[in-house]
């Protein structure tokens, strides 16, 4: 379905099948990576801004 094309840097990923929906197919490859990046940034932001729980003083 998709393969790496080694002869040119311009079209690194080549698709077989219909060619009228290439933009959608390429976006479907990039989107999961973007979501992982956003989740990592959210976790980092939470870890840096939410204070650690202090021990209760008796």
mmCIF file of C-alpha atoms in Angstrom:
data_model
loop_
_atom_site.group_PDB
_atom_site.id
_atom_site.type_symbol
_atom_site.label_atom_id
_atom_site.label_comp_id
_atom_site.label_asym_id
_atom_site.label_seq_id
_atom_site.Cartn_x
_atom_site.Cartn_y
_atom_site.Cartn_z
ATOM 1 C CA UNK A 1 0.000 0.000 0.000
ATOM 2 C CA UNK A 2 2.730 2.477 0.837
ATOM 3 C CA UNK A 3 6.458 2.153 0.405
ATOM 4 C CA UNK A 4 9.567 4.221 0.892
ATOM 5 C CA UNK A 5 10.917 5.702 -2.306
ATOM 6 C CA UNK A 6 14.707 5.966 -2.169
ATOM 7 C CA UNK A 7 15.579 7.620 -5.464
ATOM 8 C CA UNK A 8 14.307 11.121 -4.688
ATOM 9 C CA UNK A 9 13.880 13.199 -1.560
ATOM 10 C CA UNK A 10 10.843 14.982 -2.956
ATOM 11 C CA UNK A 11 8.386 12.084 -2.742
ATOM 12 C CA UNK A 12 9.653 10.022 0.168
ATOM 13 C CA UNK A 13 6.400 8.114 0.600
ATOM 14 C CA UNK A 14 4.680 6.758 -2.491
ATOM 15 C CA UNK A 15 1.131 5.454 -2.382
ATOM 16 C CA UNK A 16 -0.476 2.824 -4.527
ATOM 17 C CA UNK A 17 -4.158 2.948 -5.374
ATOM 18 C CA UNK A 18 -6.330 6.009 -5.863
ATOM 19 C CA UNK A 19 -4.401 9.246 -6.138
ATOM 20 C CA UNK A 20 -7.225 11.747 -5.672
ATOM 21 C CA UNK A 21 -7.101 11.541 -1.865
ATOM 22 C CA UNK A 22 -3.363 11.878 -1.237
ATOM 23 C CA UNK A 23 -3.717 14.912 1.026
ATOM 24 C CA UNK A 24 -6.099 13.009 3.309
ATOM 25 C CA UNK A 25 -3.825 9.965 3.368
ATOM 26 C CA UNK A 26 -0.740 12.025 4.190
ATOM 27 C CA UNK A 27 -2.639 13.860 6.928
ATOM 28 C CA UNK A 28 -3.657 10.493 8.388
ATOM 29 C CA UNK A 29 0.036 9.607 8.672
ATOM 30 C CA UNK A 30 1.037 12.897 10.341
ATOM 31 C CA UNK A 31 -1.932 13.283 12.718
ATOM 32 C CA UNK A 32 -1.065 10.538 15.260
ATOM 33 C CA UNK A 33 2.441 11.949 15.699
ATOM 34 C CA UNK A 34 1.009 15.413 16.281
ATOM 35 C CA UNK A 35 -1.416 14.037 18.873
ATOM 36 C CA UNK A 36 1.388 12.264 20.735
ATOM 37 C CA UNK A 37 3.357 15.524 20.759
ATOM 38 C CA UNK A 38 0.375 17.438 22.164
ATOM 39 C CA UNK A 39 -0.183 14.804 24.892
ATOM 40 C CA UNK A 40 3.503 14.970 25.874
ATOM 41 C CA UNK A 41 3.363 18.775 26.046
ATOM 42 C CA UNK A 42 0.198 18.643 28.182
ATOM 43 C CA UNK A 43 1.766 16.158 30.597
ATOM 44 C CA UNK A 44 4.901 18.272 30.895
ATOM 45 C CA UNK A 45 2.837 21.400 31.459
ATOM 46 C CA UNK A 46 0.824 19.708 34.199
ATOM 47 C CA UNK A 47 3.922 18.325 35.908
ATOM 48 C CA UNK A 48 5.573 21.757 35.937
ATOM 49 C CA UNK A 49 2.578 23.819 37.076
ATOM 50 C CA UNK A 50 0.623 21.654 39.524
ATOM 51 C CA UNK A 51 2.253 21.759 42.943
ATOM 52 C CA UNK A 52 3.200 18.534 44.643
ATOM 53 C CA UNK A 53 1.005 17.561 47.554
ATOM 54 C CA UNK A 54 2.474 18.755 50.835
ATOM 55 C CA UNK A 55 2.424 16.485 53.868
ATOM 56 C CA UNK A 56 -0.246 17.376 56.407
ATOM 57 C CA UNK A 57 1.061 19.038 59.542
ATOM 58 C CA UNK A 58 -0.366 17.639 62.773
#
